[in-house]
Structure formats: C-alpha cells, structure tokens
XYZ file of C-alpha atoms in Angstrom:
718
model
C -43.423 23.542 84.494
C -44.028 27.222 85.001
C -44.057 27.149 88.810
C -41.793 24.719 90.608
C -43.193 23.195 93.799
C -41.534 24.289 97.036
C -41.361 20.767 98.485
C -39.581 21.777 101.676
C -42.379 24.198 102.483
C -45.327 21.876 101.868
C -43.927 18.576 103.209
C -42.645 17.524 106.609
C -39.080 16.077 106.773
C -40.168 12.422 106.508
C -42.554 13.104 103.612
C -39.854 15.147 101.875
C -37.379 12.278 102.127
C -39.883 9.871 100.572
C -40.780 12.296 97.764
C -37.201 13.201 96.867
C -35.870 9.615 96.907
C -36.592 8.719 93.296
C -34.149 5.919 92.509
C -34.018 2.444 94.005
C -36.371 0.588 96.352
C -38.100 2.554 99.118
C -40.357 1.284 101.923
C -42.586 3.990 103.413
C -44.148 3.018 106.737
C -47.088 5.400 106.906
C -49.008 5.607 110.173
C -52.728 6.365 110.077
C -53.466 9.973 109.125
C -49.805 10.710 108.387
C -50.302 11.981 104.847
C -49.390 8.929 102.779
C -51.687 10.001 99.940
C -50.101 13.457 99.982
C -46.679 11.808 99.810
C -47.632 9.681 96.803
C -49.215 12.654 95.029
C -46.137 14.850 95.465
C -43.837 12.013 94.421
C -45.771 11.614 91.152
C -45.448 15.380 90.631
C -41.726 15.262 91.433
C -41.056 12.427 88.981
C -42.854 14.268 86.170
C -41.154 17.520 87.142
C -37.704 15.901 86.769
C -38.520 14.843 83.214
C -39.744 11.258 83.685
C -42.359 10.517 80.983
C -45.753 10.102 82.722
C -46.472 6.927 80.747
C -43.449 5.230 82.343
C -44.812 5.719 85.880
C -47.145 3.082 87.363
C -49.248 3.768 90.456
C -50.968 0.690 91.890
C -53.750 1.200 94.448
C -56.588 -0.951 95.774
C -59.287 1.069 94.007
C -59.063 2.816 90.667
C -60.970 5.716 92.183
C -58.080 6.267 94.618
C -55.539 6.205 91.778
C -57.613 8.628 89.706
C -57.985 11.084 92.570
C -54.241 11.000 93.305
C -53.344 11.683 89.690
C -55.878 14.524 89.468
C -54.318 16.086 92.564
C -50.831 15.671 91.112
C -52.001 17.353 87.901
C -53.347 20.249 89.939
C -49.997 20.644 91.697
C -47.794 20.209 88.643
C -49.356 20.025 85.187
C -51.853 18.009 83.180
C -49.196 15.485 82.147
C -49.636 13.769 85.530
C -53.042 12.471 84.408
C -51.200 10.369 81.812
C -49.526 8.344 84.570
C -50.734 4.720 84.532
C -52.886 4.233 87.622
C -55.101 1.382 88.733
C -55.404 -1.807 90.744
C -53.443 -5.051 90.592
C -56.489 -6.691 89.060
C -57.028 -4.002 86.419
C -53.349 -4.094 85.408
C -53.462 -7.899 85.305
C -56.660 -7.778 83.270
C -55.128 -5.399 80.728
C -51.950 -7.471 80.322
C -53.872 -10.758 80.139
C -56.187 -9.425 77.409
C -53.087 -8.580 75.364
C -51.321 -11.890 76.032
C -54.196 -14.340 76.547
C -52.983 -16.649 73.772
C -49.740 -17.331 75.669
C -51.867 -19.008 78.354
C -54.231 -20.783 75.975
C -57.104 -18.281 76.299
C -58.901 -16.100 73.757
C -58.728 -12.352 74.270
C -62.546 -12.397 74.681
C -62.466 -14.358 77.953
C -65.132 -13.462 80.562
C -64.282 -12.398 84.111
C -66.433 -14.099 86.748
C -67.505 -12.117 89.779
C -68.012 -13.852 93.120
C -71.674 -14.750 92.550
C -70.872 -16.182 89.104
C -68.063 -18.218 90.635
C -70.471 -19.711 93.182
C -72.980 -20.549 90.458
C -70.363 -22.352 88.364
C -69.146 -24.302 91.389
C -72.680 -25.344 92.337
C -73.418 -26.512 88.798
C -70.222 -28.594 88.795
C -71.163 -30.198 92.112
C -74.516 -31.288 90.650
C -73.182 -32.229 87.227
C -70.383 -34.421 88.601
C -72.342 -35.639 91.656
C -69.374 -34.596 93.756
C -71.381 -34.486 96.979
C -73.204 -37.817 96.593
C -71.115 -39.713 99.183
C -70.988 -36.887 101.703
C -73.286 -36.713 104.719
C -72.867 -32.937 104.930
C -71.343 -31.035 102.034
C -70.369 -27.330 102.248
C -72.717 -24.755 100.746
C -71.731 -22.889 97.571
C -70.399 -19.843 99.465
C -68.132 -22.011 101.602
C -66.949 -23.960 98.538
C -66.010 -20.694 96.831
C -64.228 -19.507 99.984
C -62.165 -22.686 100.149
C -61.141 -22.607 96.483
C -60.412 -18.869 96.542
C -58.436 -18.850 99.778
C -56.462 -21.918 98.747
C -55.506 -20.100 95.540
C -54.637 -16.802 97.251
C -52.661 -18.369 100.071
C -51.008 -20.857 97.694
C -51.995 -23.535 100.179
C -53.262 -27.021 99.415
C -56.984 -27.566 99.824
C -56.306 -30.329 102.340
C -54.082 -28.160 104.552
C -56.520 -25.235 104.417
C -59.533 -27.374 105.296
C -57.756 -29.077 108.197
C -56.811 -25.662 109.561
C -59.995 -23.658 108.934
C -62.772 -26.057 107.910
C -62.187 -29.088 110.123
C -65.941 -29.809 110.184
C -65.730 -30.719 106.481
C -62.451 -32.618 106.552
C -64.127 -35.803 105.245
C -64.959 -33.820 102.094
C -61.304 -33.197 101.155
C -61.277 -35.832 98.321
C -64.489 -34.330 96.898
C -63.036 -30.832 97.130
C -59.938 -31.910 95.201
C -62.177 -33.289 92.433
C -64.212 -30.083 92.461
C -61.087 -27.948 92.199
C -59.879 -29.911 89.166
C -63.321 -29.741 87.523
C -63.513 -25.993 88.183
C -60.135 -25.306 86.556
C -61.060 -27.438 83.540
C -64.481 -25.785 83.182
C -62.991 -22.273 83.213
C -60.439 -23.129 80.552
C -63.023 -24.823 78.339
C -65.500 -21.926 78.585
C -62.971 -19.066 78.442
C -63.611 -17.900 82.002
C -61.355 -16.341 84.632
C -62.268 -15.442 88.202
C -60.697 -12.672 90.316
C -58.031 -14.999 91.673
C -57.075 -16.169 88.182
C -56.341 -12.600 87.109
C -53.429 -12.120 89.493
C -52.333 -15.768 89.526
C -52.076 -15.913 85.736
C -50.499 -12.449 85.645
C -47.773 -13.642 87.975
C -47.359 -16.750 85.841
C -46.868 -14.570 82.756
C -44.246 -12.467 84.544
C -42.328 -15.351 86.063
C -42.303 -17.618 82.999
C -42.036 -15.166 80.118
C -38.878 -13.077 80.117
C -39.990 -11.051 77.089
C -43.248 -9.907 78.731
C -41.308 -9.142 81.910
C -38.797 -7.072 79.937
C -41.556 -5.175 78.100
C -43.333 -4.233 81.343
C -40.076 -3.206 83.041
C -39.304 -0.969 80.083
C -42.863 0.375 79.946
C -43.016 1.179 83.680
C -39.652 2.544 84.807
C -41.005 3.790 88.148
C -43.506 1.770 90.175
C -45.404 2.862 93.301
C -47.730 0.665 95.369
C -50.229 2.001 97.910
C -51.639 -0.043 100.834
C -48.839 -2.589 100.534
C -49.856 -4.200 103.825
C -52.999 -5.469 102.064
C -51.147 -7.358 99.325
C -50.901 -11.134 99.321
C -47.880 -13.252 98.446
C -48.884 -13.390 94.767
C -49.106 -9.608 94.508
C -45.758 -9.268 96.304
C -44.270 -11.503 93.594
C -45.865 -9.315 90.911
C -44.242 -6.252 92.494
C -40.891 -8.041 92.498
C -41.140 -8.917 88.794
C -42.411 -5.477 87.735
C -39.281 -3.872 89.213
C -36.828 -6.719 88.648
C -34.663 -4.764 86.169
C -34.790 -1.086 87.175
C -35.591 -1.629 90.915
C -37.240 1.794 91.091
C -40.026 0.633 93.387
C -41.708 2.438 96.280
C -44.264 0.670 98.465
C -46.330 2.530 101.042
C -48.239 0.897 103.851
C -48.952 0.448 107.531
C -48.609 -3.027 109.000
C -50.927 -1.885 111.833
C -53.774 -1.468 109.320
C -53.570 -4.906 107.706
C -57.101 -6.296 108.243
C -57.825 -8.414 105.170
C -56.268 -11.807 105.926
C -59.589 -13.419 104.940
C -58.761 -12.292 101.383
C -55.243 -13.673 101.653
C -53.595 -10.328 102.538
C -50.346 -10.758 104.443
C -49.002 -7.881 106.547
C -45.647 -9.695 106.660
C -45.051 -8.499 103.103
C -44.073 -5.224 104.791
C -41.289 -7.016 106.652
C -40.269 -9.115 103.643
C -39.895 -6.193 101.231
C -36.327 -5.377 102.376
C -35.526 -9.070 101.837
C -36.738 -8.912 98.212
C -34.850 -5.641 97.746
C -31.850 -5.640 100.142
C -30.870 -2.069 99.236
C -34.228 -0.754 100.480
C -34.358 2.624 102.205
C -36.961 2.839 104.982
C -38.884 6.070 105.574
C -41.355 6.441 108.453
C -44.299 8.848 108.452
C -45.380 9.370 112.070
C -46.720 12.909 112.249
C -50.497 12.612 112.263
C -52.719 15.305 110.693
C -56.098 13.843 111.656
C -56.434 13.107 115.352
C -55.728 14.739 118.698
C -52.809 13.518 120.822
C -55.050 11.749 123.389
C -56.485 9.641 120.550
C -52.985 8.898 119.226
C -51.753 8.015 122.715
C -54.606 5.507 122.850
C -53.760 3.982 119.447
C -50.002 3.912 120.188
C -50.664 2.043 123.432
C -53.067 -0.310 121.667
C -50.462 -1.345 119.080
C -47.696 -1.517 121.690
C -49.350 -4.809 122.691
C -48.847 -6.279 119.192
C -46.549 -9.286 118.845
C -44.936 -8.249 115.549
C -44.840 -4.721 114.173
C -42.799 -1.845 112.835
C -42.714 0.132 116.083
C -43.918 3.643 115.365
C -45.357 6.387 117.518
C -47.864 8.748 116.042
C -47.691 12.345 117.234
C -49.448 15.575 116.324
C -49.405 19.293 116.906
C -53.000 18.943 118.180
C -51.748 18.226 121.698
C -55.014 18.967 123.521
C -58.295 17.145 123.321
C -60.635 14.790 125.100
C -59.264 11.484 126.334
C -61.057 8.459 124.738
C -64.023 7.332 126.847
C -65.043 3.786 127.665
C -68.781 3.740 128.343
C -70.567 0.876 130.099
C -74.110 1.058 128.707
C -75.231 -2.044 130.652
C -77.618 -3.360 127.958
C -77.853 -3.367 124.178
C -81.029 -1.203 124.116
C -79.313 1.292 126.447
C -76.289 1.308 124.106
C -78.584 2.313 121.236
C -80.375 4.921 123.373
C -77.091 6.397 124.592
C -75.828 6.919 121.033
C -79.107 8.480 119.908
C -79.204 10.849 122.905
C -75.551 11.802 122.521
C -75.908 12.585 118.809
C -79.077 14.622 119.370
C -77.496 16.672 122.165
C -74.420 17.376 120.069
C -76.581 18.459 117.149
C -78.388 20.935 119.440
C -74.962 22.416 120.160
C -74.339 22.976 116.454
C -72.659 19.778 115.236
C -73.716 18.232 111.939
C -75.014 14.666 111.929
C -72.383 13.932 109.262
C -69.686 14.432 111.913
C -70.608 11.130 113.609
C -69.918 7.489 112.758
C -70.769 4.285 114.604
C -68.326 1.470 113.869
C -68.699 -2.219 114.683
C -66.922 -5.523 114.136
C -69.768 -7.306 112.306
C -72.756 -6.006 110.340
C -75.356 -7.608 112.636
C -73.997 -5.718 115.675
C -75.945 -2.616 114.591
C -79.440 -4.131 114.302
C -80.747 -2.848 117.667
C -79.238 0.583 116.961
C -80.855 0.696 113.526
C -84.274 0.043 115.061
C -83.770 2.799 117.662
C -82.574 5.286 115.029
C -85.682 4.517 112.981
C -87.936 4.949 116.044
C -86.366 8.333 116.809
C -86.399 9.510 113.198
C -82.624 9.870 112.916
C -81.523 9.324 109.282
C -78.609 6.962 108.735
C -76.750 5.076 106.016
C -75.082 1.731 106.618
C -72.011 0.231 104.954
C -70.796 -3.327 105.031
C -73.937 -5.225 104.039
C -75.839 -5.068 100.741
C -73.707 -5.323 97.610
C -74.971 -3.550 94.498
C -73.359 -5.895 91.985
C -74.539 -9.019 93.800
C -78.234 -8.145 93.467
C -80.233 -10.338 91.101
C -81.676 -7.570 88.901
C -78.244 -6.040 88.171
C -76.740 -9.420 87.326
C -79.729 -10.290 85.116
C -79.300 -7.179 82.945
C -75.511 -7.469 82.663
C -75.765 -11.125 81.685
C -77.425 -10.050 78.410
C -74.338 -7.977 77.568
C -71.859 -10.636 78.616
C -73.146 -13.327 76.231
C -72.592 -10.910 73.355
C -68.953 -10.461 74.340
C -68.293 -14.154 75.063
C -70.697 -16.664 73.565
C -69.029 -19.409 75.665
C -70.155 -17.740 78.902
C -72.465 -20.547 80.037
C -73.149 -18.885 83.392
C -74.691 -15.810 81.751
C -76.508 -17.908 79.147
C -78.100 -19.981 81.882
C -79.140 -16.848 83.732
C -80.886 -15.102 80.823
C -82.487 -18.270 79.462
C -84.093 -19.112 82.819
C -85.746 -15.669 82.747
C -87.706 -16.763 79.665
C -91.147 -18.232 80.402
C -91.228 -21.962 79.890
C -87.451 -22.381 80.010
C -86.122 -24.229 83.050
C -82.816 -25.847 83.969
C -83.071 -28.789 81.549
C -84.261 -26.777 78.545
C -81.691 -24.004 79.105
C -78.896 -26.591 79.208
C -80.156 -28.097 75.946
C -80.209 -24.649 74.283
C -76.674 -23.854 75.483
C -75.372 -27.184 74.138
C -77.037 -26.475 70.774
C -75.486 -22.987 70.622
C -72.026 -24.370 71.373
C -72.176 -27.372 69.043
C -73.390 -25.219 66.137
C -71.108 -22.305 67.047
C -74.188 -20.142 66.825
C -74.340 -16.501 67.845
C -76.795 -15.329 70.474
C -79.005 -13.731 67.873
C -79.677 -17.203 66.412
C -81.351 -18.456 69.579
C -84.848 -18.239 68.088
C -83.770 -20.922 65.568
C -83.247 -23.547 68.275
C -84.933 -26.748 66.964
C -87.032 -27.107 70.110
C -88.716 -23.748 69.593
C -92.482 -23.988 69.185
C -94.644 -21.584 67.211
C -96.199 -20.162 70.403
C -92.823 -19.641 72.101
C -92.480 -15.855 71.972
C -89.911 -15.699 74.756
C -86.911 -16.910 72.758
C -87.876 -14.671 69.828
C -87.980 -11.615 72.109
C -84.618 -12.589 73.590
C -83.184 -13.011 70.089
C -84.371 -9.503 69.131
C -82.779 -7.774 72.140
C -79.499 -9.641 71.653
C -79.521 -8.561 67.997
C -80.011 -4.912 68.994
C -77.249 -5.038 71.593
C -74.764 -6.636 69.187
C -75.342 -4.208 66.299
C -72.280 -2.356 65.103
C -71.917 1.128 66.534
C -74.218 0.569 69.533
C -72.904 2.523 72.525
C -72.765 1.020 76.034
C -75.595 3.340 77.102
C -77.791 2.215 74.194
C -76.996 -1.442 74.926
C -77.968 -1.056 78.591
C -81.163 0.812 77.667
C -82.157 -1.977 75.268
C -81.466 -4.670 77.842
C -83.444 -2.812 80.529
C -86.379 -2.185 78.197
C -86.546 -5.933 77.512
C -86.043 -6.805 81.200
C -88.545 -4.396 82.834
C -91.640 -6.659 82.431
C -89.617 -9.496 83.966
C -88.479 -7.204 86.814
C -92.065 -6.223 87.692
C -93.178 -9.842 87.678
C -90.291 -11.162 89.791
C -89.906 -8.483 92.473
C -92.442 -6.749 94.712
C -89.991 -3.883 95.325
C -89.449 -3.272 91.606
C -89.641 0.573 91.872
C -86.517 0.588 94.075
C -84.753 -1.843 91.736
C -85.703 0.293 88.731
C -83.729 3.149 90.268
C -80.689 0.888 90.495
C -81.065 0.069 86.788
C -81.302 3.792 85.996
C -77.939 4.210 87.718
C -76.524 1.598 85.325
C -77.642 3.747 82.381
C -75.906 6.796 83.869
C -72.714 4.822 84.469
C -72.742 3.301 80.971
C -72.973 6.801 79.507
C -69.395 7.464 80.659
C -67.975 4.685 78.446
C -67.264 4.302 74.743
C -66.741 0.523 74.661
C -69.137 -2.073 76.036
C -66.387 -4.467 77.132
C -64.621 -1.755 79.117
C -67.871 -0.856 80.884
C -68.707 -4.433 81.871
C -65.114 -5.268 82.853
C -64.941 -2.174 85.068
C -68.125 -3.161 86.890
C -66.787 -6.665 87.503
C -63.262 -5.601 88.468
C -64.296 -2.749 90.766
C -68.023 -2.725 91.458
C -69.828 -0.073 93.495
C -70.641 -1.551 96.917
C -74.222 -0.359 97.030
C -76.665 1.861 95.204
C -76.129 4.480 97.928
C -72.444 4.673 97.000
C -73.094 5.720 93.424
C -74.400 9.232 94.060
C -73.265 10.643 97.434
C -75.243 13.860 96.828
C -78.532 11.971 97.140
C -77.781 10.724 100.656
C -78.002 14.138 102.314
C -77.301 14.571 106.024
C -77.127 11.137 107.620
C -75.431 9.315 110.478
C -72.891 6.758 109.243
C -73.074 3.166 110.478
C -70.280 0.952 109.205
C -68.297 -2.191 109.753
C -64.676 -1.346 110.512
C -63.579 -3.002 107.266
C -65.821 -0.673 105.240
C -64.669 2.396 107.210
C -60.975 1.982 106.424
C -59.552 5.116 104.831
C -62.383 7.372 106.053
C -62.586 9.813 108.962
C -65.154 11.522 111.195
C -65.001 14.055 113.990
C -66.647 11.723 116.531
C -66.473 7.934 116.375
C -68.426 5.419 118.462
C -66.990 1.896 118.644
C -69.789 -0.374 119.869
C -69.856 -3.906 121.245
C -66.245 -3.569 122.484
C -66.548 -6.872 124.319
C -64.844 -10.246 124.370
C -66.518 -12.471 121.816
C -67.669 -9.471 119.793
C -64.549 -7.321 119.394
C -62.344 -9.378 119.375
C -64.685 -11.957 117.880
C -64.935 -15.476 119.260
C -63.482 -16.929 116.055
C -60.214 -15.064 116.587
C -59.277 -17.075 119.671
C -58.309 -20.139 117.642
C -54.835 -18.728 117.008
C -52.595 -15.810 117.891
C -52.658 -14.474 114.322
C -56.428 -14.062 114.624
C -56.114 -12.041 117.835
C -53.409 -9.864 116.278
C -55.623 -9.046 113.307
C -58.510 -8.145 115.636
C -56.165 -5.758 117.453
C -55.251 -4.112 114.139
C -58.968 -3.855 113.369
C -59.519 -1.980 116.636
C -56.599 0.301 115.702
C -58.197 1.071 112.326
C -61.502 1.872 114.047
C -59.873 4.224 116.580
C -57.748 6.054 114.013
C -60.870 7.094 112.071
C -61.618 9.678 114.806
C -60.447 13.258 114.596
C -61.708 14.703 117.897
C -63.466 12.149 120.089
C -63.784 8.397 120.607
C -66.529 6.738 122.649
C -66.043 3.009 123.172
C -69.315 1.373 124.224
C -69.960 -2.032 125.725
C -73.215 -3.396 127.219
C -71.754 -5.239 130.238
C -75.033 -6.950 131.168
C -74.912 -8.753 127.806
C -71.751 -10.650 128.860
C -71.904 -14.284 127.899
C -71.830 -17.031 130.517
C -68.589 -19.015 130.530
C -70.302 -22.136 129.133
C -71.110 -20.288 125.883
C -67.398 -19.904 125.209
C -66.815 -23.631 124.863
C -63.308 -24.590 125.923
C -61.735 -21.237 125.073
C -61.690 -20.078 128.676
C -61.588 -16.331 127.959
C -63.556 -13.960 130.161
C -66.400 -12.027 128.626
C -66.985 -8.362 129.385
C -64.995 -5.340 128.202
C -62.628 -6.088 125.309
C -59.237 -7.361 126.459
C -57.633 -4.849 124.064
C -59.061 -1.994 126.135
C -58.578 -3.664 129.529
C -54.857 -4.043 128.818
C -54.307 -0.308 128.263
C -52.626 1.917 130.886
C -55.173 3.617 133.154
C -54.299 7.124 131.986
C -54.949 6.339 128.309
C -58.757 6.051 128.623
C -61.577 7.340 130.828
C -64.144 4.946 132.247
C -67.747 5.915 132.829
C -71.395 4.961 132.605
C -74.199 6.105 130.346
C -76.620 6.265 133.278
C -77.349 9.607 134.935
C -80.273 11.702 136.111
C -80.641 13.124 132.603
C -80.036 9.714 131.073
C -77.357 10.975 128.723
C -74.204 12.243 130.406
C -71.079 10.145 130.853
C -69.461 10.135 134.296
C -65.701 10.367 133.910
C -62.615 11.422 135.778
C -60.342 14.281 134.684
C -57.571 13.006 132.459
C -53.953 14.188 132.909
C -52.536 16.553 130.315
C -50.958 14.525 127.508
C -47.210 14.724 127.087
C -46.083 16.297 123.843
C -43.196 14.381 122.319
C -40.798 15.961 119.925
C -40.567 14.565 116.404
C -36.757 14.468 116.284
C -35.118 11.037 116.244
C -32.674 9.959 118.933
C -29.586 8.078 117.709
C -28.036 5.407 119.912
C -24.798 7.439 120.021
C -26.712 10.049 122.040
C -27.700 7.520 124.692
C -25.891 5.742 127.509
C -26.994 2.925 129.824
C -28.761 4.532 132.757
C -30.193 7.443 130.746
C -33.813 8.238 131.542
C -36.059 8.417 128.475
C -39.718 8.938 127.598
C -41.622 6.993 124.931
C -45.010 8.112 123.521
C -46.668 4.725 124.166
C -44.609 3.078 126.939
C -44.053 6.185 129.055
C -40.916 6.700 131.167
C -38.048 4.250 131.333
C -34.312 3.735 131.707
C -31.851 2.638 128.999
C -30.536 -0.760 130.099
C -28.422 -1.765 127.101
C -27.148 -0.469 123.728
C -27.454 -3.318 121.234
C -25.987 -1.643 118.129
C -26.162 1.658 116.200
C -29.926 1.331 115.681
C -31.246 -0.811 118.558
C -31.533 -0.090 122.259
C -33.052 -1.971 125.186
C -35.150 0.089 127.608
C -36.626 -0.923 130.966
C -40.020 0.766 131.281
C -41.768 1.274 134.592
C -45.117 -0.156 133.438
C -44.140 -2.309 130.453
C -40.893 -4.022 131.440
C -38.021 -4.514 128.992
C -38.549 -3.501 125.356
C -36.115 -3.800 122.456
C -36.611 -0.691 120.299
C -35.330 0.056 116.809
C -34.548 3.776 116.821
C -35.228 4.006 113.096
C -38.821 3.001 113.765
C -39.659 4.810 117.009
C -39.359 8.068 118.950
C -37.509 8.427 122.269
C -37.070 11.613 124.248
C -34.065 11.865 126.529
C -35.150 13.320 129.878
C-alpha cells in the first residue's frame, strides 16, 4: 500500500487494541454508538495491509448490505483488494456451501429455498393432506404452526417442551404437531426444498460431521470476524466454533445489551459463552460513544444497571452537555399524537429538518392514532415494521414463475402459478403437478397435460412464458420482464390497487438488471429480501418523519427520538411478564430505542389510558409509566406534562450538570477498602471489599452493594 494508515491517530485506545490484535480469539464488547463498524473496517484493512490474502478473510454480518458497505469503506482506507474479502450473512455462507455439497446430505444442487410464506403454505397443505387436525377442537393457524416448527428448530428444543412453555393453549395438539413435523421434513426432502432454518442447521451438520469440509473451510478462511454476535443463536455459535476450530483466529463483536431477537432464537448468552468455547479469548471493551450526549448515556447506563445479567459497561462521551431525557405525561392517546405533531412543527420552524425526528414504539399498532393525526395535519411520514415487500402476493406470484424453471420439484410454486390460470383450482392443479412429476416433464410441457381441452388457452399461455424464461442466454432482467408481461392482465383482474403494485414489479426489473444469473437473483431475494417497496429507493421518499418499531430501528440514529406508549403492558408488553427473561429482553429493547438518539429523547406515556387492574389477569403489575423508567434515579430524567397555555411546551425542572467520567481504567491494585469512588451509572460509593485482581465490591449510596469487574466498567477514585 502506498500510504500506511496511522491507526493510533484515527482510533481510540480500545478500538486500536481490537484492530491490532490479529491472532487468536477476541471478544469485542461494543456499546451502542461506540464505533464497532469502524473497528471492523480498520481491522479488515489492517489484515490486508499485513499481507493476509483478502480471500482468506471472512466477515459475517446480519445483512449482506452491511458487509458490502464495510468492505467498500475498507477499500477506501487501504486499497481495492479489501473488496475481495468474503463478506455476507450466516445464511448466505450456508447457502453457498450447501449448493456445493448438497449431495453429501442427499439433496440436488438445484434445491429451492422456501421463504416464510412458502413455508406456511407447505405446512397448511400437509395439515389438509394428512388430516392432521381432524381430532382437534382448536388447531393452530398456519402462522402459529410455522412459528412452532421454526422456533423448535432454532432453539433445538422438542416441540412438546416448546408448546408447554409458550403455547400451552394448544398442548392437546402436541401429538398432531409431532406428526406434522415429521411430514414436513419428509416433504422437503422429497421435493428438494430447504427453509431458512434448514440452511444453518444443515450447514452446522456438514461442519460437525464432515472433517474434510471443515478442513477446507478452515483453510479457505484463515481469519473470521462476526458482527452482531449477540444476535446469533446456539446453532450459529456452533458454526463459528467449527469455522475457527483449527486456526482459532476469530473475532466476534457485539453488545449483550442490544440482544432483542429471542423470538428468532437469538441468545445473548452466546456473548458470555464465547470465552468458554475459546478459553484463550482476549476481551476488548468499546465504551466511548460517538453518537449521543452524556445525559442520554447516563440514562441508558442507569437503565441497563437494572439488568440481571450483563457485561457491565459504562458509555461515556466528549459531548458532556445536552438536554436531560424528558418523560412526558400526555394524559391521552390523542394528546400524545397532538403533542408529537406540535413539537415537530415548532422545531421545524426553528430550522430543524423533519428527517431529524423518529418516533419509536414497541409494537406496530401503537402508532395508529399518531398516523391518523399526521395525515390530518399533512405531515409526511414513512413507517417501518409492518408491510413486507417479499410477502406480498403479486411479488410472490411473479417469482414463482422463475422458481419452477430452476426446480421443477417446487410444488409450492407450481401450485401458485397454476391457480392463477382461469379454470384451474386446487384439485386440477394437484393433478397437473402429479402428471409433471410422474412423467418428469419440464414446465414448458404443461400444455401437453392430458386434461387440456381445446378451448383451454390458459395453460398454453403459461407454457409459452415458461419456455421464454427457460431459453438459453436469457438474462434475469429479460426473464422478469417476460414473467411480468404475462402476469399483468392477471394483476389488473385480481387487485384494485394494481397501479401501486405495478410500481413494485418495476422495482423487480431494476433489481434483476444488477444480476447475471437468474438463480443468484432469486436466491438473494429469498435470503435477504427488501422489507418494503419504500426501502428499495431511499431517494424517492424525500423529507419524511420516521415511524418505526424498535426492532426495525436497530442500527439507525436520529437527532431527536420520541419513545411512545412507555407504559406497563405496552413497553414492557404484557406478554413479557410470564418470565424474567422476557422482562430482561424488554429492558434491552428500551435501551436500543434510547441509544438511537443523538441529542434529545422524549419519552411519552398517556397516563389516562392506564388499564384497570382486572385487565391484567393475575399478573398483579401496576399500569402507568413503564417500570423501567420509574426505577431510574430522579436526576437521570426530567418529568413534565404536555399541557400548557400554548398546548405544546413541556414543563420540566432544571437538571444538574452531568458528571464527566474519565475513560481510564482503574485497577484493583489502585484501590483500598474505604476508598470513595464514582461510577457513571451508580453514582458515588465506597469500596467495601477487594475480591481479586479484577473484581471489587462497592457499596453505593443509592444502589447498595455491587460486584464490579474492573475489566468491564469504569470507576473514578475520588
């Protein structure tokens, strides 16, 4: 490289340690806004700079877009070789390896990947075909069935145990569910199908059972890095273990406080188990925050101080001044919506852009009243966390025509496109599929089905479009254009809002134009679909207010963040009270919401909407302001009301100046029992006991006794 990077100048001490530690296992605990992406980017650059071939570096992230952006940044810092680093998701890596080694598992390399909607359709067809629900008074709906099978697979938990724990209302269906699970596995194998869960489960199976494949991958990827490790499940943790089993050059980066996907099987405890898998692990903590003001970080530190199990860390920043987070009682839900609209409008008059604001909520339906008020007042907004682009019927219809070309055994897609043909229903489509399979016919032969009548033009038209799509040399763009041209009359007949849906199909053409191979295009859409049509082209959205579920907001940031419905039963949700793990995840969800803010947080709750005690069943928890906020020290937040003579100002008291804590670590050798210390989250205290070289017990004035690991926290000796 012509210009070497001055790492000491561009990285803080903790980031530098992570970047320069190239050999052996490393666990990076990266607090929100602490520059974890920057750390990964510079580490890629450093590896390439030291002579490591880019092809032998593997960067695993939870979206391929994230991996691509990191590698582009690394290339800009170092040289173009960084773009040759292998980057992607667990599922994309698994997909690539499984395509190459499908025969080892008894599959053809042309297997089809089922998305969630396809999975539900297969399950429902198996329920009907095998009359699995015939003896059941109330059988779960297809979405619930898919949830049970998927979560059982991801958690590696028996269906019976999972249903007793989470679906007790269907416990009498356990025998039926076991039959369904067996039928589902058999159906997938017979029809060359894999769902999302199969990709990583079978990938792990390949790694654990086949030493040669394990050796090849260890030799191919000599350095492995994993982003968002707190969001991995036990299966993915095993994959990480096997990928680095020989060279042990593995770095994982994550924040246990931001683990919010347990419903997908994610397990934040993987962060704690990593040093068990790799006993020689070096731990690096990133605590200096580059996003938020200190009052916001003091709030988030205090919030997570309540957590039962955590890597204790205290975020700090050079932005020591700022507004203390406000808790706003809006009394009613309509007033909550009005308050947000008034606040945003007033701020815009003072020169702020509408793009600086975001409203975050626990569940998608919490924003309905706000959406109506925004519409009434003519305030443009975009919402995340609801509509899914790839789950819409018109997108799935078009893609199904491509999928049958790539896998003629894909009965789900065959059923879908056949039922679009006039005069073809469930029975006739099943008969056609059976004929195709028994005669090993190609899709283009469908017009020769013996049941075809002279007047049946539908099957002939379908045969023609499948012939065009399957012609040699047809590009993905041409294939999509042919499928859409055939499908447009059907679209106009089936949907009243067909102009809007046509625009979605046009986006498919644009996307297909970026690919050379049809299979790669379709696999990419299934493995990592866009979440909505609005996500495809950000330039078209213009200036809008962002409304989002907290889950959809993870990884993003805004200057001003509203957190609405911060009430018991809403945030945390009622469902969370069934166990302590649920409450802990809700707390982490609140932490993620708060750490999206750069300058201001406004936490809103409509107190008059509190639920009567009888609506809480036997839980016995009080409604009203969220217990997460109520438990915070008084000087961490400001309390006020949205009601005033102008109808917009928030009454609040003056907050004390935040204490600025130094970043330097205190070693236990510097402390003695009786020493007075200050902690960013717990405040002032006295050292009561030295446990060992790394641990110390402190008696805090407001929090009582706390055992602190000095490698994971900051103490200032007073």
